Amino acid sequence: MGVPFPVLLGVGAALGLVVVVQSADLRLPGDATGYEPDQPVAFSHQKHAGELAVPCLFCHTGAETGRAATLPPASTCMGCHQFVRASFAAVRAEDDLAKAERRDPRPVTSDAIRSLYRLLGRDDEGKRRPGAPEGEIPWVRVHDLPDFVVFDHRSHVAAGVACATCHGAVETMERVRQVESLSMGWCVTCHRQESGRVLPQPVRGPDGKVVSPTRALHPTTDCSVCHH
Ligand code: HEC
Ligand code: HEC
Ligand code: HEC
Ligand code: HEC
Ligand code: HEC
């Protein structure tokens, strides 16, 4: 006599569940504080958002307009990196060397930018190879709420909650790190604290346009708003 199929299915499901729970455990937001995965390109927020002061919303356009903050497409990077092929320091060093050797400076492409080009299917000058498809960078997600939670960047941006309140000082990070637990208690505690707070002034977008007038905030503590 073999084992009846439904029993096998049940055992399989139980085993499957154990596997799911174990692997999900690694990514439970409560345990993911400090999570800082390696990325396929050594993109530095400290350099771009810090030193170069590129605004967060220039790259994360979705944060003002929708649920997801979104990551910039490779074309956003190439808008600059078609021309910027190495750090200013490396370009300056080549200029100085060329002057000392009484010759014209040669174009410098750093290893980091070369690997960016390669990942995007481009040659060492940053030009698309004939027939090569436009590549995208397979970034590794840092923050990731379970699918049964509704989070919306736009509501928070319109309420004047700064990126740094939830993500920390990203402009000082070489590599992005999750600094908050993203647990339900974290969300609800802030929602209770912010309840009734009046925005001291209208919230404006990067272009100066008013995103939200002065008003009293009433963030939800209703289960069905965060879960549906
Ligand atoms: C020049 C473009 C650019 C700018 C400017 C920029 N970012 Fe990013 N951001 C990226 C890219 C690309 C990634 C994905 C790679 C990574 O995680 O580093 C990312 C990732 C992130 C993540 C993690 C996303 C995840 O997977 O959970 C957060 C949070 C973030 N950025 C916040 C900010 C904040 C806050 C600012 C402003 C202080 C900012 N970024 C400015 C390009 C940018
Ligand atoms: C109230 C807290 C909060 C604020 C404020 C906030 N974020 Fe987030 N952010 C989150 C959470 C939570 C996630 C994970 C969302 C998910 O997994 O669905 C996230 C995810 C992201 C991601 C990953 C991609 C995505 O869209 O899920 C990026 C990039 C990001 N945030 C950038 C920003 C930037 C830039 C700002 C400011 C304009 C900002 N965030 C403001 C909480 C916040
Ligand atoms: C607004 C222009 C701009 C945008 C947009 C931009 N970068 Fe940069 N990036 C620079 C500049 C300028 C430098 C050199 C800064 C310095 O002197 O170190 C740089 C440096 C770098 C470096 C290090 C190069 C080296 O040799 O040290 C990498 C890697 C890089 N960027 C990747 C990216 C990626 C990936 C994106 C898209 C998500 C991006 N950048 C978007 C301007 C930009
Ligand atoms: C630092 C404070 C803070 C944190 C942390 C925070 N929120 Fe909010 N949330 C707000 C504020 C303020 C509003 C805007 C309320 C308003 O416009 O009246 C808001 C609005 C919302 C809304 C839109 C519905 C509404 O109440 O207007 C949702 C959904 C939401 N938050 C979900 C979440 C979730 C899920 C988390 C955790 C992953 C979270 N929030 C974390 C402050 C916060
Ligand atoms: C402001 C947003 C918000 C509200 C309101 C909210 N939750 Fe949650 N809830 C979350 C987030 C975020 C998680 C994910 C936490 C995690 O994965 O650690 C979560 C997780 C859960 C879970 C999964 C178990 C756990 O603790 O991780 C249950 C069950 C749950 N919520 C039920 C409820 C009920 C019932 C209510 C109403 C009394 C409620 N939630 C209200 C944001 C919210």
CSV table of C-alpha atoms and ligand atoms in Angstrom, one decimal:
chain,number,residue,atom,x,y,z
A,1,MET,CA,0.0,0.0,0.0
A,2,GLY,CA,1.4,3.4,-1.0
A,3,VAL,CA,0.8,6.6,1.0
A,4,PRO,CA,-2.5,8.2,-0.1
A,5,PHE,CA,-1.9,11.3,-2.4
A,6,PRO,CA,-3.7,13.8,-0.1
A,7,VAL,CA,-1.3,12.8,2.7
A,8,LEU,CA,1.7,13.3,0.5
A,9,LEU,CA,0.4,16.6,-0.6
A,10,GLY,CA,-0.1,17.6,3.1
A,11,VAL,CA,3.4,16.5,4.0
A,12,GLY,CA,4.8,18.3,1.0
A,13,ALA,CA,2.9,21.5,1.8
A,14,ALA,CA,4.1,21.3,5.4
A,15,LEU,CA,7.7,20.8,4.2
A,16,GLY,CA,7.2,23.6,1.7
A,17,LEU,CA,5.9,25.8,4.4
A,18,VAL,CA,8.9,25.1,6.6
A,19,VAL,CA,11.2,26.1,3.7
A,20,VAL,CA,9.2,29.2,3.0
A,21,VAL,CA,9.1,30.3,6.6
A,22,GLN,CA,12.8,29.7,7.0
A,23,SER,CA,13.8,31.6,3.9
A,24,ALA,CA,11.2,34.4,4.6
A,25,ASP,CA,12.7,34.6,8.1
A,26,LEU,CA,15.9,35.9,6.6
A,27,ARG,CA,14.0,38.8,5.1
A,28,LEU,CA,11.5,39.5,7.9
A,29,PRO,CA,11.7,43.3,8.2
A,30,GLY,CA,12.2,43.1,11.9
A,31,ASP,CA,15.4,41.2,11.2
A,32,ALA,CA,16.5,43.1,8.2
A,33,THR,CA,17.6,46.3,10.0
A,34,GLY,CA,21.2,46.8,8.8
A,35,TYR,CA,20.7,44.8,5.6
A,36,GLU,CA,23.2,46.1,3.1
A,37,PRO,CA,23.5,43.9,0.1
A,38,ASP,CA,26.3,44.1,-2.5
A,39,GLN,CA,25.2,45.7,-5.7
A,40,PRO,CA,26.2,44.8,-9.3
A,41,VAL,CA,27.7,48.3,-9.8
A,42,ALA,CA,29.4,50.2,-6.9
A,43,PHE,CA,27.0,53.1,-7.1
A,44,SER,CA,27.6,55.5,-4.2
A,45,HIS,CA,24.9,57.7,-2.8
A,46,GLN,CA,27.5,59.5,-0.8
A,47,LYS,CA,29.1,60.6,-4.1
A,48,HIS,CA,25.9,61.3,-6.1
A,49,ALA,CA,23.4,62.5,-3.5
A,50,GLY,CA,26.1,63.8,-1.1
A,51,GLU,CA,29.1,65.4,-2.9
A,52,LEU,CA,27.3,66.0,-6.2
A,53,ALA,CA,24.0,66.9,-4.5
A,54,VAL,CA,21.8,65.3,-7.1
A,55,PRO,CA,18.2,65.5,-5.6
A,56,CYS,CA,16.7,62.2,-4.4
A,57,LEU,CA,13.6,62.8,-6.6
A,58,PHE,CA,15.8,63.3,-9.7
A,59,CYS,CA,16.4,59.5,-9.6
A,60,HIS,CA,13.5,58.2,-7.5
A,61,THR,CA,10.8,60.1,-9.5
A,62,GLY,CA,8.0,57.7,-8.4
A,63,ALA,CA,8.2,58.8,-4.7
A,64,GLU,CA,6.2,61.9,-5.5
A,65,THR,CA,3.8,60.4,-7.9
A,66,GLY,CA,3.0,56.9,-6.8
A,67,ARG,CA,3.3,54.0,-4.4
A,68,ALA,CA,6.8,52.9,-5.4
A,69,ALA,CA,9.8,55.3,-5.3
A,70,THR,CA,11.2,53.4,-8.3
A,71,LEU,CA,14.8,53.1,-9.3
A,72,PRO,CA,16.3,55.2,-12.2
A,73,PRO,CA,16.6,53.5,-15.6
A,74,ALA,CA,20.1,53.1,-17.0
A,75,SER,CA,19.4,56.0,-19.4
A,76,THR,CA,19.4,58.3,-16.3
A,77,CYS,CA,23.0,57.1,-15.5
A,78,MET,CA,24.1,57.4,-19.1
A,79,GLY,CA,22.8,61.0,-19.3
A,80,CYS,CA,26.0,61.8,-17.3
A,81,HIS,CA,28.2,58.8,-17.8
A,82,GLN,CA,28.2,59.1,-21.6
A,83,PHE,CA,30.6,62.0,-20.8
A,84,VAL,CA,31.8,61.3,-17.2
A,85,ARG,CA,34.1,58.3,-17.6
A,86,ALA,CA,36.2,58.6,-14.4
A,87,SER,CA,36.3,60.5,-11.2
A,88,PHE,CA,37.4,64.2,-11.3
A,89,ALA,CA,40.5,63.2,-9.4
A,90,ALA,CA,41.5,60.6,-12.1
A,91,VAL,CA,40.9,63.1,-14.9
A,92,ARG,CA,42.9,65.8,-13.1
A,93,ALA,CA,45.8,63.3,-12.5
A,94,GLU,CA,45.9,62.5,-16.3
A,95,ASP,CA,45.8,66.2,-17.1
A,96,ASP,CA,48.8,66.8,-14.8
A,97,LEU,CA,50.7,63.9,-16.2
A,98,ALA,CA,50.1,65.0,-19.8
A,99,LYS,CA,51.3,68.5,-18.9
A,100,ALA,CA,54.5,67.1,-17.4
A,101,GLU,CA,55.0,64.9,-20.4
A,102,ARG,CA,54.2,67.8,-22.8
A,103,ARG,CA,51.4,65.9,-24.6
A,104,ASP,CA,47.6,66.1,-25.0
A,105,PRO,CA,45.7,64.4,-22.2
A,106,ARG,CA,44.2,61.0,-23.1
A,107,PRO,CA,40.6,60.2,-22.3
A,108,VAL,CA,40.4,58.2,-19.0
A,109,THR,CA,37.8,55.5,-18.4
A,110,SER,CA,37.9,54.1,-14.9
A,111,ASP,CA,37.4,50.4,-14.1
A,112,ALA,CA,34.1,51.2,-12.4
A,113,ILE,CA,32.7,53.0,-15.4
A,114,ARG,CA,34.1,50.4,-17.8
A,115,SER,CA,32.2,47.7,-15.9
A,116,LEU,CA,29.0,49.9,-16.0
A,117,TYR,CA,29.4,50.1,-19.8
A,118,ARG,CA,29.9,46.4,-20.1
A,119,LEU,CA,26.8,45.6,-18.0
A,120,LEU,CA,24.8,47.8,-20.3
A,121,GLY,CA,26.2,46.1,-23.5
A,122,ARG,CA,28.3,49.2,-24.5
A,123,ASP,CA,31.9,49.5,-25.6
A,124,ASP,CA,34.7,51.2,-23.6
A,125,GLU,CA,33.6,54.6,-25.0
A,126,GLY,CA,30.1,54.1,-23.7
A,127,LYS,CA,28.7,53.6,-27.2
A,128,ARG,CA,26.0,51.0,-27.8
A,129,ARG,CA,27.5,48.0,-29.8
A,130,PRO,CA,25.6,47.5,-33.1
A,131,GLY,CA,22.7,45.1,-32.4
A,132,ALA,CA,23.3,45.0,-28.6
A,133,PRO,CA,20.1,45.4,-26.6
A,134,GLU,CA,19.9,48.3,-24.1
A,135,GLY,CA,20.9,46.7,-20.9
A,136,GLU,CA,19.5,47.4,-17.4
A,137,ILE,CA,21.4,47.0,-14.1
A,138,PRO,CA,20.1,44.1,-12.0
A,139,TRP,CA,20.0,46.0,-8.7
A,140,VAL,CA,19.4,44.0,-5.6
A,141,ARG,CA,16.4,45.2,-3.5
A,142,VAL,CA,17.3,46.5,0.0
A,143,HIS,CA,13.8,47.3,1.5
A,144,ASP,CA,11.0,44.8,0.8
A,145,LEU,CA,7.7,44.7,2.7
A,146,PRO,CA,5.6,41.6,2.5
A,147,ASP,CA,3.1,41.6,-0.3
A,148,PHE,CA,0.1,41.9,2.1
A,149,VAL,CA,1.2,45.4,3.2
A,150,VAL,CA,0.2,48.5,1.3
A,151,PHE,CA,2.8,51.2,1.5
A,152,ASP,CA,2.6,54.4,-0.5
A,153,HIS,CA,5.5,56.9,-0.9
A,154,ARG,CA,3.3,59.6,-2.3
A,155,SER,CA,1.1,60.0,0.8
A,156,HIS,CA,4.3,60.4,2.9
A,157,VAL,CA,6.0,62.8,0.6
A,158,ALA,CA,2.8,64.9,0.5
A,159,ALA,CA,2.7,64.9,4.3
A,160,GLY,CA,6.2,66.3,4.4
A,161,VAL,CA,7.8,63.2,5.9
A,162,ALA,CA,11.5,63.4,4.8
A,163,CYS,CA,13.2,60.5,3.1
A,164,ALA,CA,15.7,60.4,5.9
A,165,THR,CA,13.0,59.8,8.6
A,166,CYS,CA,12.6,56.3,7.2
A,167,HIS,CA,15.8,55.7,5.3
A,168,GLY,CA,18.4,57.5,7.4
A,169,ALA,CA,21.1,59.8,5.9
A,170,VAL,CA,21.3,57.9,2.5
A,171,GLU,CA,23.5,60.8,1.1
A,172,THR,CA,26.3,59.6,3.5
A,173,MET,CA,26.1,55.9,2.5
A,174,GLU,CA,28.5,54.3,0.1
A,175,ARG,CA,26.1,51.4,-0.1
A,176,VAL,CA,22.4,51.7,0.9
A,177,ARG,CA,21.5,50.1,4.2
A,178,GLN,CA,18.1,49.5,5.8
A,179,VAL,CA,18.1,51.5,9.0
A,180,GLU,CA,14.5,51.0,10.3
A,181,SER,CA,12.7,47.7,11.1
A,182,LEU,CA,9.8,48.4,8.8
A,183,SER,CA,7.7,46.4,11.3
A,184,MET,CA,4.0,47.1,11.8
A,185,GLY,CA,4.8,48.6,15.2
A,186,TRP,CA,7.1,51.1,13.5
A,187,CYS,CA,4.4,52.2,11.1
A,188,VAL,CA,1.6,52.4,13.6
A,189,THR,CA,3.6,54.2,16.3
A,190,CYS,CA,4.4,57.0,13.9
A,191,HIS,CA,0.8,57.1,12.6
A,192,ARG,CA,-0.4,57.6,16.2
A,193,GLN,CA,2.3,60.2,16.9
A,194,GLU,CA,1.6,62.2,13.8
A,195,SER,CA,-2.2,62.2,14.2
A,196,GLY,CA,-3.5,65.8,14.5
A,197,ARG,CA,-0.1,67.4,13.7
A,198,VAL,CA,-0.7,70.5,11.5
A,199,LEU,CA,1.8,71.0,8.6
A,200,PRO,CA,3.6,74.2,9.5
A,201,GLN,CA,3.8,75.2,5.8
A,202,PRO,CA,2.6,73.8,2.5
A,203,VAL,CA,4.7,70.9,1.1
A,204,ARG,CA,6.4,71.7,-2.2
A,205,GLY,CA,8.0,69.5,-4.8
A,206,PRO,CA,11.5,69.9,-6.2
A,207,ASP,CA,10.1,72.3,-8.8
A,208,GLY,CA,8.5,74.5,-6.1
A,209,LYS,CA,5.0,73.4,-7.0
A,210,VAL,CA,2.7,72.9,-3.9
A,211,VAL,CA,2.1,69.2,-3.4
A,212,SER,CA,0.0,69.6,-0.3
A,213,PRO,CA,-1.6,72.7,1.4
A,214,THR,CA,-1.3,73.3,5.2
A,215,ARG,CA,-3.6,70.9,6.9
A,216,ALA,CA,-3.9,68.6,9.9
A,217,LEU,CA,-2.5,65.1,9.3
A,218,HIS,CA,-4.6,62.0,10.0
A,219,PRO,CA,-2.5,58.9,9.2
A,220,THR,CA,-4.6,55.7,9.4
A,221,THR,CA,-4.5,53.0,12.1
A,222,ASP,CA,-7.3,51.1,10.2
A,223,CYS,CA,-6.2,47.5,9.4
A,224,SER,CA,-7.9,47.5,6.0
A,225,VAL,CA,-6.0,50.6,4.8
A,226,CYS,CA,-2.6,49.0,5.3
A,227,HIS,CA,-3.8,45.4,4.5
A,228,HIS,CA,-6.0,44.6,1.5
B,1,HEC,C1,21.9,59.5,-9.4
B,1,HEC,C2,20.7,58.7,-9.0
B,1,HEC,C3,20.3,58.6,-7.5
B,1,HEC,C4,20.1,59.6,-6.6
B,1,HEC,C5,20.4,61.1,-6.8
B,1,HEC,C6,19.6,59.0,-5.4
B,1,HEC,N1,19.5,57.6,-5.6
B,1,HEC,FE1,18.8,56.3,-4.3
B,1,HEC,N2,19.2,54.8,-5.5
B,1,HEC,C7,19.7,54.9,-6.8
B,1,HEC,C8,20.0,53.6,-7.4
B,1,HEC,C9,20.6,53.3,-8.7
B,1,HEC,C10,19.7,52.7,-6.4
B,1,HEC,C11,19.8,51.1,-6.5
B,1,HEC,C12,21.2,50.7,-6.1
B,1,HEC,C13,21.4,50.9,-4.6
B,1,HEC,O1,20.7,50.3,-3.8
B,1,HEC,O2,22.4,51.6,-4.3
B,1,HEC,C14,19.1,53.4,-5.3
B,1,HEC,C15,18.7,52.9,-4.1
B,1,HEC,C16,18.1,53.6,-3.1
B,1,HEC,C17,17.4,53.0,-1.9
B,1,HEC,C18,17.2,51.5,-1.6
B,1,HEC,C19,16.2,50.9,-2.6
B,1,HEC,C20,15.9,49.5,-2.2
B,1,HEC,O3,16.2,48.6,-2.9
B,1,HEC,O4,15.3,49.3,-1.1
B,1,HEC,C21,17.0,54.0,-1.1
B,1,HEC,C22,16.2,53.9,0.2
B,1,HEC,C23,17.4,55.3,-1.8
B,1,HEC,N3,18.0,55.0,-2.9
B,1,HEC,C24,17.1,56.5,-1.3
B,1,HEC,C25,17.7,57.7,-1.8
B,1,HEC,C26,17.6,59.0,-1.1
B,1,HEC,C27,16.9,59.2,0.2
B,1,HEC,C28,18.2,59.9,-2.0
B,1,HEC,C29,18.5,61.3,-1.7
B,1,HEC,C30,19.2,61.6,-0.5
B,1,HEC,C31,18.7,59.1,-3.2
B,1,HEC,N4,18.3,57.8,-3.0
B,1,HEC,C32,19.3,59.7,-4.2
B,1,HEC,C33,19.9,56.1,-7.5
B,1,HEC,C34,19.9,57.4,-6.9
B,2,HEC,C1,7.3,56.7,5.9
B,2,HEC,C2,8.6,56.0,5.6
B,2,HEC,C3,9.2,56.3,4.2
B,2,HEC,C4,9.5,57.5,3.7
B,2,HEC,C5,9.2,58.9,4.2
B,2,HEC,C6,10.2,57.2,2.4
B,2,HEC,N1,10.3,55.9,2.3
B,2,HEC,FE1,11.2,54.9,0.7
B,2,HEC,N2,10.6,53.1,1.4
B,2,HEC,C7,9.9,52.9,2.6
B,2,HEC,C8,9.4,51.6,2.7
B,2,HEC,C9,8.6,51.0,3.9
B,2,HEC,C10,9.9,50.9,1.6
B,2,HEC,C11,9.7,49.4,1.1
B,2,HEC,C12,8.4,49.4,0.3
B,2,HEC,C13,8.0,48.0,-0.2
B,2,HEC,O1,8.7,47.1,0.0
B,2,HEC,O2,6.9,48.0,-0.8
B,2,HEC,C14,10.6,51.9,0.8
B,2,HEC,C15,11.2,51.7,-0.4
B,2,HEC,C16,12.0,52.6,-1.1
B,2,HEC,C17,12.8,52.4,-2.3
B,2,HEC,C18,12.9,51.0,-3.0
B,2,HEC,C19,12.0,51.0,-4.3
B,2,HEC,C20,10.5,51.1,-4.0
B,2,HEC,O3,10.0,52.0,-4.6
B,2,HEC,O4,10.0,50.3,-3.3
B,2,HEC,C21,13.4,53.5,-2.7
B,2,HEC,C22,14.2,53.8,-3.9
B,2,HEC,C23,13.0,54.5,-1.7
B,2,HEC,N3,12.1,53.9,-0.8
B,2,HEC,C24,13.3,55.9,-1.8
B,2,HEC,C25,12.8,56.9,-1.0
B,2,HEC,C26,13.0,58.3,-1.2
B,2,HEC,C27,13.8,58.9,-2.3
B,2,HEC,C28,12.2,58.9,-0.3
B,2,HEC,C29,12.0,60.4,-0.2
B,2,HEC,C30,11.4,61.1,-1.3
B,2,HEC,C31,11.5,57.9,0.5
B,2,HEC,N4,11.9,56.7,0.0
B,2,HEC,C32,10.7,58.2,1.6
B,2,HEC,C33,9.6,53.9,3.6
B,2,HEC,C34,9.7,55.3,3.3
B,3,HEC,C1,24.1,64.1,-12.6
B,3,HEC,C2,25.1,63.3,-13.2
B,3,HEC,C3,25.3,61.9,-12.8
B,3,HEC,C4,24.3,60.9,-12.8
B,3,HEC,C5,22.8,61.0,-13.2
B,3,HEC,C6,25.0,59.7,-12.4
B,3,HEC,N1,26.3,59.9,-12.2
B,3,HEC,FE1,27.6,58.5,-11.6
B,3,HEC,N2,29.0,60.0,-11.3
B,3,HEC,C7,28.9,61.3,-11.7
B,3,HEC,C8,30.1,62.1,-11.5
B,3,HEC,C9,30.4,63.5,-11.8
B,3,HEC,C10,31.0,61.1,-11.0
B,3,HEC,C11,32.5,61.4,-10.6
B,3,HEC,C12,32.6,62.0,-9.2
B,3,HEC,C13,34.0,62.0,-8.7
B,3,HEC,O1,34.7,62.9,-9.0
B,3,HEC,O2,34.3,61.1,-8.0
B,3,HEC,C14,30.3,59.8,-10.9
B,3,HEC,C15,30.9,58.7,-10.4
B,3,HEC,C16,30.3,57.4,-10.6
B,3,HEC,C17,31.0,56.2,-10.3
B,3,HEC,C18,32.4,56.0,-9.8
B,3,HEC,C19,33.4,56.2,-11.0
B,3,HEC,C20,34.8,56.1,-10.5
B,3,HEC,O3,35.7,55.8,-11.3
B,3,HEC,O4,35.1,56.4,-9.3
B,3,HEC,C21,30.1,55.1,-10.6
B,3,HEC,C22,30.3,53.6,-10.6
B,3,HEC,C23,28.9,55.8,-11.1
B,3,HEC,N3,29.0,57.2,-11.0
B,3,HEC,C24,27.7,55.1,-11.4
B,3,HEC,C25,26.5,55.7,-11.7
B,3,HEC,C26,25.3,55.0,-12.0
B,3,HEC,C27,25.1,53.5,-12.0
B,3,HEC,C28,24.3,56.0,-12.2
B,3,HEC,C29,22.8,55.7,-12.4
B,3,HEC,C30,22.1,55.1,-11.4
B,3,HEC,C31,25.0,57.3,-12.1
B,3,HEC,N4,26.3,57.1,-11.8
B,3,HEC,C32,24.3,58.5,-12.3
B,3,HEC,C33,27.7,61.9,-12.3
B,3,HEC,C34,26.5,61.2,-12.4
B,4,HEC,C1,7.6,58.7,10.4
B,4,HEC,C2,6.2,58.6,10.4
B,4,HEC,C3,5.6,57.5,9.5
B,4,HEC,C4,6.0,56.2,9.4
B,4,HEC,C5,7.2,55.5,9.9
B,4,HEC,C6,5.0,55.6,8.5
B,4,HEC,N1,4.0,56.4,8.1
B,4,HEC,FE1,2.5,56.1,6.9
B,4,HEC,N2,1.9,58.0,7.0
B,4,HEC,C7,2.5,59.0,7.8
B,4,HEC,C8,1.8,60.2,7.6
B,4,HEC,C9,2.2,61.6,8.2
B,4,HEC,C10,0.8,60.0,6.6
B,4,HEC,C11,-0.1,61.0,5.9
B,4,HEC,C12,-1.4,61.2,6.6
B,4,HEC,C13,-2.2,62.3,6.0
B,4,HEC,O1,-2.0,62.7,4.9
B,4,HEC,O2,-3.2,62.8,6.7
B,4,HEC,C14,0.9,58.6,6.3
B,4,HEC,C15,0.0,58.0,5.4
B,4,HEC,C16,0.0,56.6,5.1
B,4,HEC,C17,-0.9,55.9,4.2
B,4,HEC,C18,-2.0,56.6,3.4
B,4,HEC,C19,-3.3,56.5,4.0
B,4,HEC,C20,-3.4,57.6,5.1
B,4,HEC,O3,-3.4,57.2,6.3
B,4,HEC,O4,-3.4,58.7,4.7
B,4,HEC,C21,-0.6,54.6,4.3
B,4,HEC,C22,-1.3,53.5,3.5
B,4,HEC,C23,0.6,54.4,5.1
B,4,HEC,N3,0.9,55.7,5.6
B,4,HEC,C24,1.2,53.2,5.4
B,4,HEC,C25,2.3,53.1,6.1
B,4,HEC,C26,3.0,51.9,6.3
B,4,HEC,C27,2.6,50.5,5.8
B,4,HEC,C28,4.1,52.1,7.1
B,4,HEC,C29,5.2,51.2,7.5
B,4,HEC,C30,5.8,50.3,6.6
B,4,HEC,C31,4.1,53.6,7.4
B,4,HEC,N4,3.0,54.1,6.8
B,4,HEC,C32,5.1,54.2,8.1
B,4,HEC,C33,3.6,58.8,8.6
B,4,HEC,C34,4.3,57.6,8.8
B,5,HEC,C1,0.1,51.7,9.3
B,5,HEC,C2,0.1,50.4,8.6
B,5,HEC,C3,-0.5,49.2,9.3
B,5,HEC,C4,-1.7,49.1,10.0
B,5,HEC,C5,-2.7,50.3,10.3
B,5,HEC,C6,-1.9,47.8,10.4
B,5,HEC,N1,-0.8,47.0,9.9
B,5,HEC,FE1,-0.6,45.0,10.2
B,5,HEC,N2,1.3,45.1,9.3
B,5,HEC,C7,1.8,46.2,8.8
B,5,HEC,C8,3.2,45.9,8.4
B,5,HEC,C9,4.2,46.9,7.8
B,5,HEC,C10,3.4,44.5,8.6
B,5,HEC,C11,4.6,43.7,8.2
B,5,HEC,C12,5.4,43.5,9.5
B,5,HEC,C13,6.6,42.6,9.3
B,5,HEC,O1,6.6,41.9,8.2
B,5,HEC,O2,7.4,42.5,10.2
B,5,HEC,C14,2.1,44.0,9.2
B,5,HEC,C15,1.9,42.7,9.6
B,5,HEC,C16,0.7,42.2,10.0
B,5,HEC,C17,0.4,40.8,10.3
B,5,HEC,C18,1.4,39.6,10.0
B,5,HEC,C19,2.0,39.2,11.3
B,5,HEC,C20,3.1,40.1,11.8
B,5,HEC,O3,2.9,40.7,12.9
B,5,HEC,O4,4.1,40.3,11.0
B,5,HEC,C21,-0.9,40.7,10.7
B,5,HEC,C22,-1.6,39.5,11.1
B,5,HEC,C23,-1.4,42.1,10.7
B,5,HEC,N3,-0.4,43.0,10.3
B,5,HEC,C24,-2.7,42.4,11.2
B,5,HEC,C25,-3.1,43.7,11.3
B,5,HEC,C26,-4.4,44.1,12.0
B,5,HEC,C27,-5.4,43.1,12.5
B,5,HEC,C28,-4.5,45.5,12.0
B,5,HEC,C29,-5.5,46.4,12.6
B,5,HEC,C30,-5.7,46.2,14.0
B,5,HEC,C31,-3.3,46.0,11.3
B,5,HEC,N4,-2.5,44.9,11.0
B,5,HEC,C32,-3.0,47.3,11.1
B,5,HEC,C33,1.3,47.5,8.8
B,5,HEC,C34,0.1,47.9,9.3
